[in-house]
Structure formats: structure tokens, C-alpha cells
C-alpha positions in Angstrom: -73.5 -18.6 16.6 -74.5 -18.6 12.9 -77.3 -20.9 11.9 -76.9 -23.0 8.8 -79.1 -21.7 6.0 -78.6 -18.1 7.1 -75.3 -17.2 5.5 -74.0 -16.7 2.0 -77.5 -15.6 0.8 -79.1 -18.4 2.9 -77.1 -21.1 1.2 -74.8 -22.0 4.1 -74.8 -25.7 4.7 -71.5 -25.9 6.6 -70.5 -24.3 9.9 -66.8 -23.6 10.3 -64.9 -22.9 13.5 -62.4 -20.3 12.4 -58.8 -20.8 13.4 -57.2 -18.1 11.3 -58.3 -15.3 8.9 -56.3 -13.5 6.2 -56.3 -9.7 6.2 -56.6 -7.9 2.8 -56.9 -4.3 1.5 -60.4 -5.2 0.4 -61.4 -5.5 4.1 -60.6 -1.9 4.8 -62.3 -0.8 1.6 -65.4 -2.8 2.5 -65.6 -1.4 6.0 -65.4 2.1 4.5 -68.3 1.2 2.2 -66.3 1.7 -0.9 -65.7 -1.9 -2.1 -67.1 -2.6 -5.5 -69.3 -5.4 -4.0 -70.9 -3.3 -1.3 -72.3 -5.0 1.8 -75.2 -3.4 3.6 -74.3 -2.6 7.3 -74.2 -4.0 9.8 -71.9 -6.9 8.9 -68.9 -8.8 10.2 -65.8 -8.0 8.0 -63.2 -10.4 6.8 -63.3 -12.4 3.5 -60.7 -15.1 3.9 -60.6 -17.9 6.5 -59.4 -21.3 7.5 -60.7 -23.6 10.2 -62.5 -26.8 11.1 -66.0 -28.0 10.1 -68.1 -28.4 13.3 -71.5 -28.9 11.7 -72.8 -29.9 8.2 -76.4 -30.3 7.1 -77.5 -32.7 4.3 -76.1 -31.6 1.0 -72.8 -30.3 2.3 -69.6 -31.6 0.7 -67.9 -31.8 4.0 -68.2 -33.5 7.4 -67.4 -32.4 11.0 -63.7 -32.5 11.6 -62.6 -31.6 8.1 -60.0 -28.9 7.7 -61.0 -26.3 5.2 -60.4 -22.8 3.9 -62.4 -20.4 1.8 -63.2 -16.9 0.6 -66.4 -15.4 1.9 -68.2 -12.2 1.2 -68.0 -11.3 4.8 -67.8 -12.8 8.3 -64.2 -14.1 8.6 -63.3 -12.0 11.6 -65.3 -14.1 14.0 -65.2 -17.4 15.8 -67.6 -19.2 13.5 -68.9 -18.7 10.0 -71.7 -20.4 8.0 -70.5 -21.2 4.5 -71.9 -22.8 1.4 -69.8 -25.9 1.0 -69.2 -25.3 -2.7 -67.0 -22.4 -1.7 -64.8 -24.5 0.6 -61.5 -26.2 -0.2 -60.0 -29.1 1.7 -56.6 -28.2 3.1 -55.4 -31.5 4.5 -52.5 -31.1 6.9 -51.7 -27.4 6.0 -51.6 -25.2 9.1 -54.6 -22.9 9.3 -52.4 -19.8 9.2 -50.9 -20.9 5.9 -54.2 -22.1 4.4 -55.9 -18.7 5.3 -53.5 -17.0 3.0 -54.5 -19.0 -0.1 -58.1 -18.2 -1.0 -57.8 -14.6 -1.9 -54.1 -13.7 -2.7 -53.1 -16.9 -4.4 -56.3 -17.4 -6.3 -56.2 -13.8 -7.5 -52.5 -14.2 -8.6 -53.3 -17.5 -10.4 -56.3 -16.0 -12.2 -54.3 -13.0 -13.2 -51.2 -14.7 -14.4 -52.7 -17.8 -16.1 -56.3 -17.0 -17.0 -55.8 -13.4 -18.0 -52.1 -13.1 -18.6 -51.6 -16.4 -20.4 -48.2 -16.8 -18.8 -45.8 -19.1 -20.5 -42.4 -20.4 -19.6 -39.7 -17.8 -20.4 -42.0 -14.8 -20.2 -40.7 -11.7 -18.5 -43.1 -10.6 -15.8 -43.0 -7.2 -13.9 -44.6 -7.6 -10.5 -45.3 -4.5 -8.4 -45.6 -4.4 -4.6 -43.7 -7.7 -4.7 -43.3 -8.0 -1.0 -47.0 -7.9 -0.2 -49.3 -10.9 0.0 -50.5 -10.7 -3.6 -47.0 -9.8 -4.9 -45.3 -12.8 -3.1 -48.1 -15.1 -4.4 -47.6 -13.9 -8.0 -43.8 -14.1 -7.7 -43.9 -17.7 -6.4 -46.5 -18.9 -9.0 -44.7 -17.2 -11.9 -41.3 -18.6 -10.8 -42.8 -22.1 -10.5 -44.0 -21.7 -14.1 -40.6 -20.8 -15.4 -41.0 -17.0 -15.9 -38.3 -14.4 -15.5 -39.3 -11.9 -12.8 -38.6 -8.3 -12.4 -40.1 -7.0 -9.1 -40.6 -3.7 -7.5 -40.6 -3.1 -3.7 -39.8 -0.4 -1.2 -37.2 -0.6 1.5 -34.2 -3.0 1.7 -36.0 -5.6 3.7 -38.9 -5.8 1.3 -36.5 -6.0 -1.7 -34.7 -8.9 0.1 -38.0 -10.7 0.7 -39.0 -10.3 -3.0 -35.6 -11.8 -4.0 -35.9 -14.7 -1.5 -39.3 -15.6 -2.9 -38.2 -15.9 -6.5 -37.6 -12.5 -8.1 -34.7 -12.4 -10.5 -34.3 -8.6 -10.3 -35.7 -6.3 -7.7 -36.0 -2.5 -8.1 -36.8 0.2 -5.5 -40.0 1.7 -6.7 -39.3 4.9 -4.7 -36.5 5.8 -7.1 -37.8 8.2 -9.8 -36.1 6.2 -12.5 -37.5 2.8 -11.6 -39.2 2.4 -15.0 -35.9 3.2 -16.8 -34.2 0.5 -14.7 -36.9 -2.0 -15.8 -36.3 -1.0 -19.4 -32.6 -1.6 -19.0 -33.4 -5.2 -17.9 -36.0 -5.8 -20.6 -35.1 -3.6 -23.6 -37.9 -5.2 -25.7 -40.4 -4.7 -23.0 -42.1 -7.1 -20.4 -44.7 -9.6 -21.4 -46.8 -9.2 -18.3 -47.3 -6.6 -15.7 -49.0 -7.5 -12.4 -50.3 -4.2 -11.0 -52.1 -4.0 -7.6 -50.9 -0.4 -7.1 -52.7 1.7 -9.8 -52.2 5.4 -10.2 -49.1 6.6 -12.2 -47.6 3.2 -11.8 -50.2 1.8 -14.2 -49.4 4.3 -16.9 -45.7 3.8 -16.7 -46.2 0.1 -16.7 -48.2 0.3 -19.9 -45.3 2.0 -21.6 -43.0 -0.9 -20.5 -45.1 -3.6 -22.2 -43.6 -5.6 -25.0 -45.4 -6.4 -28.3 -48.8 -8.0 -27.4 -48.0 -7.5 -23.7 -50.6 -7.7 -21.0 -51.2 -5.3 -18.1 -53.1 -7.0 -15.3 -55.1 -4.5 -13.1 -55.4 -6.2 -9.7 -56.2 -3.2 -7.4 -55.5 0.4 -6.5 -53.4 0.2 -3.3 -51.8 3.5 -4.2 -55.2 5.1 -3.8 -55.7 6.5 -7.4 -57.5 5.0 -10.4 -55.5 6.1 -13.4 -57.0 6.8 -16.8 -54.9 4.8 -19.3 -54.1 6.0 -22.8 -55.5 3.8 -25.5 -52.9 4.7 -28.1 -50.2 2.9 -26.0 -52.2 -0.3 -26.3 -52.9 0.2 -30.0 -49.3 0.7 -31.1 -48.1 -2.4 -29.3 -51.2 -4.6 -29.8 -51.2 -4.7 -26.0 -54.1 -5.5 -23.7 -55.3 -4.4 -20.3 -57.2 -7.0 -18.2 -59.2 -6.3 -15.0 -58.7 -9.2 -12.6 -61.7 -10.1 -10.6 -63.0 -13.5 -9.9 -66.2 -14.9 -8.3 -67.6 -18.3 -7.4 -70.9 -17.1 -8.7 -69.5 -16.6 -12.2 -67.2 -19.7 -12.5 -67.5 -22.0 -9.5 -66.0 -25.1 -11.1 -63.0 -23.2 -12.4 -62.3 -21.5 -9.1 -62.5 -24.8 -7.2 -60.1 -26.4 -9.6 -57.6 -23.5 -9.2 -57.8 -23.5 -5.4 -57.3 -27.3 -5.1 -54.3 -26.9 -7.4 -52.9 -24.2 -5.1 -53.4 -26.5 -2.0 -51.5 -29.3 -3.8 -48.7 -26.9 -4.9 -48.4 -25.7 -1.3 -48.3 -29.3 0.1 -45.5 -30.1 -2.4 -43.5 -27.0 -1.3 -43.8 -25.3 -4.8 -45.4 -22.3 -3.2 -45.6 -21.1 0.5 -47.3 -18.0 1.8 -45.0 -15.8 3.8 -46.6 -15.2 7.2 -44.5 -12.7 9.1 -47.2 -11.0 11.1 -49.8 -12.9 13.1 -52.2 -10.7 15.2 -54.7 -11.7 17.7 -58.4 -10.8 17.2 -58.2 -7.9 19.7 -55.3 -6.5 17.7 -57.3 -6.2 14.5 -57.3 -2.4 14.4 -53.5 -2.4 14.7 -53.2 -5.0 12.0 -55.3 -2.9 9.6 -53.3 0.3 10.4 -50.1 -1.6 9.6 -51.5 -2.8 6.3 -52.8 0.7 5.4 -49.3 2.2 6.0 -47.6 -0.4 3.9 -45.7 -1.5 7.0 -46.4 -5.2 6.3 -44.4 -7.8 4.5 -46.1 -10.9 3.1 -49.5 -11.9 4.4 -51.1 -10.6 7.6 -53.1 -13.3 9.5 -55.5 -12.9 12.3 -55.4 -15.8 14.8 -58.7 -16.6 16.5 
């Protein structure tokens, strides 16, 4: 059992009994020791959780019985986690499996689209891997803001899912001419590209940007970090933004964003797609499915 004061760099003031944890590509990378924020072994993986407060020491923003969710550096794949209360968000009546999908994917999508991408109503947004957890989050948020969405996804089921979650047009990224199909839908280019894939996808996406377009680099699920040509940015006055957020850098801004997401979810404006729920003893199978791109929407681990 974690002791308060011994987690999150000894700032944990709230003990949470975990009901559900979200699974992300970052978990696999962290376990392999390749995540940009490296954690010294041994550690309990998992960086996204939802549950119930069971203990709080003076100074905590929460009380026993409160329903909460949060992003943590590690420790979500466990029964309990000690957390600094300034990282927790109240989730009200949201189911834990739904709330566990908000802290990472939806916060990242919001930071990308609105803080970095400066998304406005009427913008055309190209969203890659649109049937994944981050892709669905970005599609729902962009749609709620009035954007026109061109999405890429793989098989027929994933393309259908992307469409059902708000994409106006969906293209099979496995087709060699996918970028030409995007160009046909947006002859003047797209205003924003949401790219969690990397590799050659990033370079082709850069070519598809409109004047003053924004390429949002959200990850490298394709396994390759692509070197991008600066002349493409210059001739279109375009920009490339790395998307990475941290409570340590901007705690108030992140808390505001996350509470907004909870409110949007409660109103039905956004809703994580939870198709696969694994038990804790199935964690390895869940990670293998995520690695093989066999998942749709958000993968949740039930405790």
C-alpha cells in the first residue's frame, strides 16, 4: 500500500483506490526505457487512472469518497496510487472506465488542437490514426469546435469508427495515393494536421498544409522519427509544433483544460470510445494488441 508523502516526488497527499486505468503507447515505451521522461527501474507502469479517494492528508484538495481521475508519471497499473491532489480532477458521475480515458488522450488532443493549432470554426483538420484513442479524442473535439475533418484510418471497421465519431471524410492510409486523396478534398491544403504516427506520414503531411498551416507532432507510433524539410515550412509560412504537456510546466492551465473536458463529457459533447476492457492479469495481451494496431478507441484496464 503506498504511503502518502512517498509518491510523485514525495508530494502525494491523496490515496486513490484505482478502478480503471487507461493504456497508452507511452506505457510500452516507458517499460522499454525509451520514453523521453525516463523512470529509473524498478517502477509500476501506467500513467492514466480513475478511481475513488480513500485517504487524504491535510492540504489535499479532495476527501475520502470523491471520484477522481488523473495522469501520473507511473503507478496506474496497481490497486492503489498515491497522488498529489493538484494533479487530480473531479469526475462526478462519470464511469471510471470513461474517466480513465480523459487525462492523457483528451488532454493531449485539446492542447494540440487549441493551444498549439489555434483551431477555429471552419478550419480543415487532417487527423491521422483517427480510430485510435488520441485520434478519436481529436476528432470529437475538433467536430465540437466546428471544424471540417479529413481522417485517415486502416481497415473498414476503423474507417467506420472514425466516421461515426465525427470525421467528414475518411481515407485508407494503406493506399499509396492517400495524400493525393486528401489533396482532392482540400485543394488549397489543410489548416491543421494531427500526427501521432511520424515517419514518412509527417513529411507527406507537411506537403499538404495550407498557407500558415500547422503540423502537430504528437508521437511516433509508426516507429520512425522523420527529419522534416524546412523549405516546405518556409514557402507556406507553415509551422511545426511538438505537443507535450506537463503539470510541472503549467498546472493551472492543465487543470482548467481537464475540468472543461469532464464538463464536455458530462454534456455528451465528447465521449471516449471504450471497446476493449482488459482485466489486470490480461495486461500483457492488452499491450500486444495495442502494439499491433489491433485496437480501436481507448484500451482500459479494469482493476
